[in-house]
Coordinates of N, CA and C in Angstrom, one line a residue:
Chain A
X11 N -27.4 27.4 -24.0 CA -28.6 27.7 -23.3 C -29.6 28.4 -24.3
X12 N -30.9 28.2 -24.1 CA -31.9 28.8 -25.0 C -31.9 30.3 -24.8
X13 N -32.2 31.0 -25.9 CA -32.2 32.5 -25.8 C -33.5 33.0 -25.2
X14 N -34.6 32.2 -25.4 CA -35.9 32.6 -24.9 C -36.5 31.4 -24.1
X15 N -36.7 31.6 -22.8 CA -37.1 30.5 -22.0 C -38.5 30.8 -21.4
X16 N -39.3 29.8 -21.2 CA -40.6 29.9 -20.6 C -40.8 28.9 -19.5
X17 N -41.4 29.4 -18.4 CA -41.7 28.5 -17.3 C -43.2 28.7 -16.9
X18 N -43.9 27.7 -16.5 CA -43.5 26.3 -16.6 C -43.7 25.8 -18.1
X19 N -43.3 24.6 -18.4 CA -43.5 24.1 -19.8 C -44.9 23.5 -19.9
X20 N -45.4 23.0 -18.8 CA -46.8 22.4 -18.8 C -47.4 22.8 -17.5
X21 N -48.7 23.1 -17.5 CA -49.4 23.4 -16.3 C -50.9 23.0 -16.4
X22 N -51.4 22.4 -15.4 CA -52.8 22.0 -15.2 C -53.3 22.8 -14.1
X23 N -54.4 23.5 -14.3 CA -55.0 24.3 -13.2 C -56.6 24.2 -13.3
X24 N -57.2 24.7 -12.3 CA -58.7 24.6 -12.2 C -59.3 25.9 -12.5
X25 N -60.5 25.9 -13.0 CA -61.3 27.1 -13.3 C -61.3 28.0 -12.0
X26 N -61.1 29.3 -12.3 CA -61.1 30.3 -11.2 C -59.8 30.6 -10.6
X27 N -58.8 29.7 -10.8 CA -57.5 29.9 -10.3 C -56.7 31.0 -11.0
X28 N -55.8 31.7 -10.3 CA -54.9 32.7 -10.9 C -53.6 32.0 -11.2
X29 N -53.1 32.2 -12.4 CA -51.8 31.6 -12.7 C -50.9 32.6 -13.5
X30 N -49.6 32.3 -13.4 CA -48.7 33.2 -14.1 C -47.8 32.4 -14.9
X31 N -47.6 32.8 -16.2 CA -46.6 32.2 -17.1 C -45.5 33.2 -17.2
X32 N -44.2 32.7 -17.2 CA -43.1 33.5 -17.2 C -42.2 33.4 -18.4
X33 N -41.6 34.4 -18.9 CA -40.8 34.4 -20.0 C -39.5 35.2 -19.7
X34 N -38.4 34.7 -20.1 CA -37.1 35.4 -19.9 C -36.3 35.2 -21.2
X35 N -35.5 36.3 -21.5 CA -34.7 36.3 -22.7 C -33.3 36.8 -22.5
X36 N -32.4 36.3 -23.2 CA -31.0 36.7 -23.1 C -30.5 37.3 -24.4
X37 N -31.4 37.7 -25.3 CA -31.1 38.3 -26.6 C -30.9 39.8 -26.5
X38 N -31.2 40.4 -25.4 CA -31.1 41.8 -25.3 C -32.1 42.6 -26.1
X39 N -33.2 42.0 -26.4 CA -34.2 42.6 -27.2 C -35.1 43.5 -26.3
X40 N -35.6 44.6 -26.9 CA -36.5 45.4 -26.2 C -38.0 44.9 -26.4
X41 N -38.3 44.4 -27.5 CA -39.7 44.0 -27.8 C -40.0 42.6 -27.4
X42 N -41.1 42.4 -26.7 CA -41.5 41.1 -26.3 C -43.0 40.9 -26.5
X43 N -43.4 39.7 -26.8 CA -44.8 39.4 -27.2 C -45.3 38.1 -26.5
X44 N -46.6 38.1 -26.3 CA -47.3 36.8 -25.8 C -48.3 36.5 -26.9
X45 N -48.3 35.2 -27.3 CA -49.3 34.6 -28.2 C -49.9 33.4 -27.6
X46 N -51.1 33.1 -28.1 CA -51.6 31.8 -27.8 C -51.9 31.0 -29.1
X47 N -51.7 29.7 -29.1 CA -51.9 28.9 -30.3 C -53.0 27.9 -30.0
X48 N -54.0 27.9 -30.9 CA -55.1 27.0 -30.8 C -55.2 26.2 -32.2
X49 N -55.5 25.0 -32.1 CA -55.6 24.2 -33.4 C -56.5 24.8 -34.4
X50 N -56.0 25.0 -35.6 CA -56.7 25.5 -36.7 C -56.8 27.1 -36.7
X51 N -56.3 27.7 -35.7 CA -56.4 29.2 -35.6 C -55.0 29.9 -35.7
X52 N -54.0 29.1 -35.8 CA -52.7 29.7 -35.8 C -52.3 30.4 -34.5
X53 N -51.5 31.4 -34.5 CA -51.1 32.1 -33.3 C -51.8 33.5 -33.3
X54 N -52.3 33.9 -32.1 CA -53.0 35.1 -32.0 C -52.3 35.9 -30.8
X55 N -52.1 37.2 -31.1 CA -51.4 38.1 -30.2 C -52.2 38.5 -29.0
X56 N -51.7 38.3 -27.8 CA -52.4 38.6 -26.5 C -52.0 40.0 -26.1
X57 N -50.7 40.2 -25.8 CA -50.1 41.5 -25.4 C -48.7 41.6 -26.0
X58 N -48.2 42.8 -26.1 CA -46.9 43.1 -26.5 C -46.3 44.3 -25.8
X59 N -45.0 44.3 -25.7 CA -44.3 45.3 -25.0 C -43.1 45.8 -25.7
X60 N -42.9 47.1 -25.9 CA -41.7 47.6 -26.6 C -40.6 48.0 -25.6
X61 N -40.9 48.3 -24.4 CA -39.9 48.4 -23.4 C -40.7 48.3 -22.0
X62 N -40.0 48.5 -20.9 CA -40.5 48.2 -19.6 C -41.8 49.1 -19.4
X63 N -41.8 50.3 -20.0 CA -42.9 51.2 -19.7 C -43.9 51.3 -20.8
X64 N -43.8 50.4 -21.8 CA -44.7 50.5 -22.9 C -45.3 49.1 -23.2
X65 N -46.6 48.9 -22.7 CA -47.3 47.7 -22.8 C -48.6 47.9 -23.6
X66 N -48.9 47.0 -24.5 CA -50.0 47.2 -25.4 C -50.8 45.9 -25.5
X67 N -52.2 46.1 -25.7 CA -53.0 45.0 -25.9 C -53.0 44.5 -27.3
X68 N -53.0 43.2 -27.4 CA -53.2 42.6 -28.8 C -54.6 42.3 -29.1
X69 N -54.8 41.4 -30.0 CA -56.2 41.2 -30.5 C -57.1 40.4 -29.5
X70 N -56.5 39.7 -28.5 CA -57.3 38.8 -27.6 C -56.8 39.0 -26.2
X71 N -56.8 40.2 -25.7 CA -56.3 40.5 -24.3 C -57.3 40.2 -23.2
X72 N -58.5 40.1 -23.5 CA -59.5 40.0 -22.4 C -59.2 38.7 -21.6
X73 N -59.2 38.9 -20.3 CA -59.0 37.7 -19.4 C -57.5 37.5 -19.1
X74 N -56.6 38.4 -19.6 CA -55.2 38.3 -19.4 C -54.7 39.6 -18.9
X75 N -53.5 39.5 -18.2 CA -52.8 40.7 -17.9 C -51.3 40.4 -18.0
X76 N -50.5 41.4 -18.1 CA -49.0 41.2 -18.2 C -48.3 42.1 -17.3
X77 N -47.0 41.7 -17.1 CA -46.1 42.6 -16.4 C -44.7 42.5 -17.0
X78 N -44.1 43.6 -17.3 CA -42.8 43.6 -17.8 C -41.8 44.1 -16.7
X79 N -41.3 43.1 -16.0 CA -40.5 43.4 -14.8 C -39.1 44.0 -15.1
X80 N -38.6 43.7 -16.2 CA -37.3 44.1 -16.7 C -37.2 43.9 -18.2
X81 N -36.2 44.4 -18.8 CA -36.0 44.2 -20.2 C -36.1 42.8 -20.6
X82 N -35.6 41.9 -19.7 CA -35.5 40.5 -20.0 C -36.6 39.7 -19.6
X83 N -37.6 40.2 -18.9 CA -38.7 39.4 -18.3 C -40.1 40.0 -18.6
X84 N -40.9 39.1 -19.1 CA -42.3 39.5 -19.5 C -43.2 38.4 -19.0
X85 N -44.1 38.6 -18.1 CA -45.0 37.6 -17.5 C -46.4 37.8 -18.0
X86 N -47.1 36.7 -18.2 CA -48.5 36.7 -18.5 C -49.3 36.1 -17.4
X87 N -50.4 36.8 -17.0 CA -51.2 36.2 -15.9 C -52.6 36.0 -16.4
X88 N -53.2 34.9 -15.9 CA -54.6 34.7 -16.1 C -55.3 34.9 -14.7
X89 N -56.0 36.0 -14.6 CA -56.5 36.4 -13.3 C -57.5 35.3 -12.7
X90 N -58.3 34.8 -13.5 CA -59.3 33.8 -13.1 C -59.5 32.8 -14.3
X91 N -58.7 31.8 -14.3 CA -58.6 30.9 -15.5 C -60.0 30.3 -15.8
X92 N -60.3 30.1 -17.1 CA -61.5 29.4 -17.6 C -61.1 28.4 -18.6
X93 N -61.9 27.4 -18.8 CA -61.5 26.3 -19.7 C -61.1 26.7 -21.1
X94 N -61.8 27.8 -21.7 CA -61.4 28.1 -23.1 C -60.1 28.9 -23.2
X95 N -59.4 29.0 -22.0 CA -58.0 29.5 -22.1 C -57.0 28.4 -22.2
X96 N -57.5 27.1 -22.3 CA -56.7 26.0 -22.5 C -56.0 26.2 -23.9
X97 N -54.7 26.2 -24.0 CA -54.0 26.5 -25.2 C -52.5 26.3 -25.0
X98 N -51.8 26.5 -26.1 CA -50.3 26.6 -26.0 C -49.9 28.0 -26.1
X99 N -49.2 28.5 -25.2 CA -48.8 29.9 -25.1 C -47.3 30.1 -25.4
X100 N -47.1 31.0 -26.3 CA -45.7 31.3 -26.7 C -45.3 32.8 -26.3
X101 N -44.1 32.9 -25.9 CA -43.5 34.2 -25.7 C -42.5 34.4 -26.9
X102 N -42.4 35.6 -27.4 CA -41.4 35.9 -28.4 C -40.7 37.2 -28.2
X103 N -39.6 37.4 -28.8 CA -38.9 38.7 -28.7 C -38.4 39.1 -30.1
X104 N -38.2 40.4 -30.2 CA -37.6 40.9 -31.5 C -36.8 42.1 -31.2
X105 N -35.9 42.5 -32.2 CA -34.9 43.5 -31.9 C -35.4 44.9 -32.4
X106 N -36.6 45.0 -32.8 CA -37.1 46.4 -33.1 C -36.7 47.0 -34.4
X107 N -36.7 46.2 -35.5 CA -36.4 46.7 -36.8 C -37.6 47.0 -37.6
X108 N -38.8 47.1 -37.0 CA -40.0 47.4 -37.7 C -40.5 46.2 -38.5
X109 N -41.0 46.5 -39.6 CA -41.8 45.4 -40.3 C -40.9 44.3 -40.8
X110 N -39.6 44.5 -40.8 CA -38.7 43.4 -41.3 C -38.2 42.5 -40.2
X111 N -38.5 42.8 -39.0 CA -37.9 42.1 -37.9 C -38.3 40.7 -37.7
X112 N -37.4 39.9 -37.4 CA -37.6 38.5 -37.1 C -38.0 38.3 -35.6
X113 N -39.0 37.5 -35.3 CA -39.3 37.2 -33.9 C -38.7 35.9 -33.5
X114 N -38.2 35.8 -32.3 CA -37.6 34.6 -31.7 C -38.5 34.1 -30.6
X115 N -38.9 32.8 -30.8 CA -39.9 32.2 -29.9 C -39.3 31.3 -28.8
X116 N -40.0 31.3 -27.7 CA -39.7 30.3 -26.7 C -40.3 29.0 -27.0
X117 N -40.1 28.0 -26.2 CA -40.6 26.6 -26.5 C -42.0 26.4 -26.2
X118 N -42.7 27.4 -25.5 CA -44.1 27.3 -25.3 C -44.4 26.7 -23.9
X119 N -45.6 27.1 -23.4 CA -46.2 26.6 -22.2 C -47.6 26.0 -22.6
X120 N -47.7 24.7 -22.3 CA -49.0 24.0 -22.6 C -49.9 24.1 -21.3
X121 N -51.0 24.8 -21.4 CA -51.9 25.1 -20.3 C -53.2 24.4 -20.5
X122 N -53.6 23.6 -19.4 CA -54.9 23.0 -19.4 C -55.7 23.5 -18.2
X123 N -56.9 24.1 -18.5 CA -57.7 24.6 -17.5 C -58.9 23.6 -17.3
X124 N -59.1 23.0 -16.2 CA -60.1 22.1 -15.9 C -61.4 22.7 -15.4
Chain B
X19 N -59.3 44.2 -41.8 CA -57.9 44.3 -41.3 C -57.0 43.3 -42.1
X20 N -55.8 43.3 -41.7 CA -54.8 42.4 -42.4 C -55.1 40.9 -42.0
X21 N -54.8 40.1 -43.0 CA -55.1 38.6 -42.7 C -54.2 37.8 -43.6
X22 N -54.1 36.5 -43.2 CA -53.3 35.5 -43.9 C -54.1 34.2 -44.0
X23 N -54.1 33.7 -45.2 CA -54.9 32.4 -45.4 C -53.9 31.4 -46.0
X24 N -53.8 30.2 -45.3 CA -53.0 29.1 -45.8 C -53.9 27.9 -46.2
X25 N -53.3 27.1 -47.1 CA -54.0 25.9 -47.5 C -54.2 25.0 -46.3
X26 N -55.3 24.3 -46.2 CA -55.5 23.4 -45.1 C -54.7 22.2 -45.2
X27 N -54.3 21.7 -44.1 CA -53.6 20.4 -44.0 C -54.5 19.3 -43.5
X28 N -53.9 18.2 -43.1 CA -52.4 18.0 -43.2 C -52.1 17.6 -44.7
X29 N -50.8 17.9 -45.0 CA -50.2 17.5 -46.2 C -49.3 16.3 -46.0
X30 N -49.5 15.2 -46.7 CA -48.7 14.0 -46.5 C -48.0 13.7 -47.8
X31 N -46.7 13.6 -47.8 CA -45.9 13.4 -49.0 C -44.9 12.3 -48.7
X32 N -44.5 11.7 -49.8 CA -43.4 10.7 -49.7 C -42.1 11.5 -49.8
X33 N -41.0 10.9 -49.2 CA -39.7 11.5 -49.2 C -39.3 11.8 -50.7
X34 N -38.7 12.9 -50.9 CA -38.2 13.4 -52.2 C -39.3 14.0 -53.1
X35 N -40.5 14.0 -52.6 CA -41.6 14.7 -53.4 C -41.4 16.2 -53.4
X36 N -42.1 16.8 -54.3 CA -42.1 18.3 -54.4 C -43.2 18.8 -53.5
X37 N -42.9 19.9 -52.8 CA -43.8 20.5 -51.8 C -44.2 21.9 -52.2
X38 N -45.5 22.2 -52.2 CA -46.1 23.5 -52.2 C -47.1 23.7 -51.1
X39 N -46.9 24.7 -50.4 CA -47.9 25.1 -49.4 C -48.3 26.6 -49.8
X40 N -49.6 26.7 -50.1 CA -50.1 28.0 -50.6 C -50.4 29.0 -49.4
X41 N -50.1 30.2 -49.7 CA -50.3 31.3 -48.7 C -50.8 32.5 -49.5
X42 N -51.9 33.1 -49.1 CA -52.3 34.4 -49.6 C -52.6 35.3 -48.5
X43 N -52.5 36.6 -48.8 CA -52.7 37.6 -47.7 C -53.5 38.8 -48.2
X44 N -54.0 39.5 -47.2 CA -54.7 40.7 -47.4 C -54.0 41.8 -46.5
X45 N -53.6 42.9 -47.0 CA -52.9 43.8 -46.2 C -53.0 45.2 -46.8
X46 N -53.0 46.2 -45.9 CA -52.8 47.6 -46.4 C -51.3 47.9 -46.3
X47 N -50.9 48.8 -47.1 CA -49.5 49.1 -47.1 C -48.6 48.0 -47.7
X48 N -47.4 47.9 -47.3 CA -46.4 47.0 -47.8 C -45.8 46.2 -46.7
X49 N -46.4 45.1 -46.4 CA -45.9 44.3 -45.3 C -44.7 43.5 -45.7
X50 N -44.0 43.0 -44.7 CA -43.0 41.9 -45.0 C -43.7 40.6 -44.8
X51 N -43.2 39.6 -45.4 CA -43.9 38.2 -45.4 C -42.9 37.2 -44.8
X52 N -43.4 36.3 -44.1 CA -42.5 35.3 -43.4 C -43.1 33.9 -43.5
X53 N -42.2 32.9 -43.4 CA -42.6 31.6 -43.2 C -41.8 31.1 -41.9
X54 N -42.6 30.7 -40.9 CA -42.1 30.1 -39.7 C -42.4 28.6 -39.7
X55 N -41.5 27.9 -39.0 CA -41.7 26.4 -38.9 C -41.7 26.0 -37.4
X56 N -42.5 25.1 -37.1 CA -42.6 24.6 -35.7 C -42.4 23.1 -35.8
X57 N -41.3 22.6 -35.3 CA -41.0 21.2 -35.2 C -41.7 20.6 -33.9
X58 N -42.0 19.4 -33.9 CA -42.7 18.8 -32.8 C -42.1 19.1 -31.4
X59 N -42.9 19.7 -30.6 CA -42.5 20.0 -29.2 C -41.7 21.2 -29.1
X60 N -41.5 22.0 -30.1 CA -40.7 23.2 -30.1 C -41.5 24.5 -30.4
X61 N -40.8 25.6 -30.1 CA -41.4 26.8 -30.5 C -41.2 27.1 -32.0
X62 N -41.7 28.2 -32.5 CA -41.6 28.6 -33.9 C -40.2 29.1 -34.1
X63 N -39.7 28.9 -35.3 CA -38.4 29.5 -35.8 C -38.6 30.0 -37.2
X64 N -37.9 31.1 -37.5 CA -38.0 31.7 -38.8 C -37.4 30.7 -39.8
X65 N -38.1 30.5 -40.9 CA -37.6 29.7 -42.0 C -37.1 30.6 -43.1
X66 N -37.9 31.6 -43.5 CA -37.4 32.5 -44.5 C -38.3 33.7 -44.5
X67 N -37.9 34.8 -45.1 CA -38.7 36.0 -45.2 C -38.4 36.8 -46.5
X68 N -39.3 37.7 -46.8 CA -39.2 38.6 -48.0 C -39.8 39.9 -47.6
X69 N -39.1 41.0 -47.9 CA -39.5 42.3 -47.4 C -40.1 43.2 -48.4
X70 N -40.0 42.8 -49.7 CA -40.6 43.7 -50.7 C -41.0 42.8 -51.9
X71 N -41.9 43.4 -52.7 CA -42.4 42.7 -53.9 C -41.3 42.1 -54.8
X72 N -41.5 40.9 -55.2 CA -40.6 40.1 -56.1 C -39.4 39.6 -55.4
X73 N -39.2 39.9 -54.1 CA -38.1 39.3 -53.3 C -38.4 37.8 -53.2
X74 N -37.3 37.0 -53.2 CA -37.4 35.6 -53.0 C -36.6 35.3 -51.7
X75 N -37.3 34.7 -50.7 CA -36.6 34.2 -49.5 C -36.3 32.8 -49.7
X76 N -35.2 32.3 -49.2 CA -34.8 30.9 -49.3 C -34.0 30.5 -48.1
X77 N -34.1 29.2 -47.8 CA -33.4 28.7 -46.6 C -33.6 27.2 -46.6
X78 N -32.6 26.4 -46.4 CA -32.7 24.9 -46.2 C -33.4 24.3 -47.4
X79 N -33.3 24.8 -48.6 CA -33.9 24.2 -49.8 C -35.3 24.7 -50.0
X80 N -35.9 25.5 -49.0 CA -37.2 26.1 -49.2 C -37.1 27.4 -49.8
X81 N -38.1 27.8 -50.6 CA -38.2 29.1 -51.3 C -39.6 29.6 -51.3
X82 N -39.7 30.9 -51.3 CA -41.0 31.6 -51.4 C -40.7 32.9 -52.0
X83 N -41.6 33.3 -53.0 CA -41.5 34.6 -53.7 C -42.7 35.5 -53.3
X84 N -42.4 36.7 -53.0 CA -43.4 37.8 -52.6 C -44.0 38.3 -53.9
X85 N -45.3 37.9 -54.1 CA -46.0 38.2 -55.3 C -47.1 39.2 -55.0
X86 N -46.8 40.5 -55.2 CA -47.8 41.5 -54.9 C -49.0 41.5 -55.8
X87 N -48.8 41.1 -57.1 CA -50.0 41.1 -58.0 C -51.0 40.0 -57.6
X88 N -50.5 38.9 -57.0 CA -51.5 37.9 -56.6 C -51.6 37.8 -55.1
X89 N -51.0 38.7 -54.4 CA -51.0 38.7 -52.9 C -50.7 37.3 -52.4
X90 N -49.6 36.7 -52.8 CA -49.3 35.4 -52.4 C -47.8 35.3 -52.0
X91 N -47.6 34.2 -51.2 CA -46.2 33.9 -50.8 C -46.1 32.4 -50.5
X92 N -46.2 31.7 -51.6 CA -46.3 30.2 -51.5 C -44.9 29.6 -51.2
X93 N -44.9 28.6 -50.3 CA -43.7 27.9 -49.9 C -43.5 26.7 -50.8
X94 N -42.2 26.5 -51.3 CA -41.9 25.4 -52.1 C -40.6 24.8 -51.7
X95 N -40.5 23.5 -52.0 CA -39.3 22.7 -51.8 C -39.3 21.6 -52.8
X96 N -38.1 21.5 -53.5 CA -38.1 20.5 -54.6 C -38.1 19.1 -54.1
X97 N -37.5 18.8 -53.0 CA -37.4 17.4 -52.6 C -37.4 17.3 -51.0
X98 N -38.6 16.9 -50.5 CA -38.7 17.0 -49.0 C -38.1 15.7 -48.4
X99 N -37.7 15.9 -47.1 CA -37.1 14.8 -46.3 C -38.0 14.6 -45.1
X100 N -37.8 13.4 -44.5 CA -38.6 13.1 -43.3 C -38.4 14.2 -42.2
X101 N -37.2 14.7 -42.2 CA -36.9 15.7 -41.2 C -37.7 17.0 -41.4
X102 N -38.3 17.2 -42.5 CA -39.1 18.4 -42.8 C -40.5 18.3 -42.2
X103 N -40.9 17.2 -41.6 CA -42.2 17.1 -41.0 C -42.3 18.1 -39.9
X104 N -43.3 18.9 -40.0 CA -43.5 20.0 -39.0 C -44.8 20.7 -39.4
X105 N -45.0 21.8 -38.6 CA -46.1 22.7 -38.9 C -45.5 24.0 -39.5
X106 N -46.1 24.5 -40.6 CA -45.5 25.6 -41.3 C -46.6 26.8 -41.2
X107 N -46.1 27.9 -40.8 CA -47.0 29.1 -40.6 C -46.5 30.2 -41.5
X108 N -47.4 30.7 -42.3 CA -47.2 31.9 -43.1 C -47.6 33.1 -42.2
X109 N -46.9 34.2 -42.3 CA -47.2 35.4 -41.5 C -46.8 36.7 -42.2
X110 N -47.5 37.7 -41.8 CA -47.1 39.0 -42.3 C -46.9 40.0 -41.2
X111 N -46.1 41.0 -41.4 CA -45.9 42.0 -40.4 C -47.0 43.0 -40.5
X112 N -47.4 43.4 -39.3 CA -48.5 44.4 -39.2 C -48.1 45.7 -39.9
X113 N -49.0 46.3 -40.6 CA -48.7 47.4 -41.4 C -48.5 48.7 -40.6
X114 N -48.7 48.6 -39.3 CA -48.5 49.7 -38.4 C -47.0 49.9 -38.0
X115 N -46.2 49.0 -38.6 CA -44.7 49.1 -38.3 C -44.3 48.9 -36.9
X116 N -45.2 48.1 -36.2 CA -44.9 47.8 -34.8 C -44.2 46.5 -34.7
X117 N -44.0 45.7 -35.7 CA -43.4 44.4 -35.7 C -44.3 43.3 -35.3
X118 N -45.6 43.6 -35.1 CA -46.5 42.6 -34.8 C -46.7 41.7 -36.0
X119 N -46.9 40.4 -35.7 CA -47.1 39.4 -36.8 C -48.6 39.0 -36.8
X120 N -49.1 38.8 -38.0 CA -50.4 38.1 -38.2 C -50.1 36.8 -38.9
X121 N -50.6 35.7 -38.2 CA -50.3 34.4 -38.7 C -51.5 33.8 -39.4
X122 N -51.2 32.9 -40.4 CA -52.1 32.0 -40.9 C -52.4 30.9 -39.9
X123 N -53.3 30.0 -40.3 CA -53.7 28.9 -39.3 C -52.7 27.8 -39.2
X124 N -51.7 27.8 -40.1 CA -50.7 26.7 -40.0 C -51.1 25.5 -40.9
X125 N -50.1 24.9 -41.5 CA -50.2 23.7 -42.3 C -49.3 22.6 -41.8
X126 N -49.9 21.5 -41.4 CA -49.0 20.4 -41.0 C -48.5 19.5 -42.2
X127 N -47.3 19.3 -42.2 CA -46.6 18.5 -43.2 C -46.1 17.2 -42.6
X128 N -46.5 16.1 -43.2 CA -45.9 14.8 -42.8 C -45.2 14.2 -44.0
X129 N -44.0 13.9 -43.8 CA -43.2 13.2 -44.9 C -42.9 11.8 -44.5
X130 N -43.3 10.9 -45.3 CA -43.1 9.5 -45.0 C -41.9 8.9 -45.8
X131 N -41.2 8.0 -45.2 CA -40.0 7.5 -45.9 C -40.4 6.6 -47.1

């Protein structure tokens, strides 16, 4: 079984709708991250969390919110989806070793906002 | 702020050719450097990393050396295979010691038989 899972894998929604992307991990890691990937831009950090009570904004948090329901679960919400939020979204986890730590990525959620 | 610049792709090579993907960075402090690979339809996975100057990371025939004097971390492989076709991302760890990664834009590699 995969260590980091994301649901759904693909989603089509309409402008103005609220949607939630979910991430679960079985690695026992405290740190979790949400990124979006756009062609030619690499991955950009949306939000990150060091534990259930510690949630921080990344470089592109506007239009997004998150919830850390448990150590193993970290959800990303788009309160009112807009077309420029069409992207590939990745969840990642890490074990908290600071600058040396490896991040482990889920398979991604492909989101299309019409 | 910190940043990573990779050579633009796509890179198209024949099987057994030599591969170089250039990566340069700008950072305060002493970041760790990473190469992640994304195979079609999958998430990213760590390929190799180096945590201090002159360190060489290696894995699966790929190598990269942390060059502080040229602020570079170029990825090399002596003989590529069709199975190496993927998108390669260079990244550095945020200097705030939070574990955040800053990624380059990615380089697509296509290897033809």
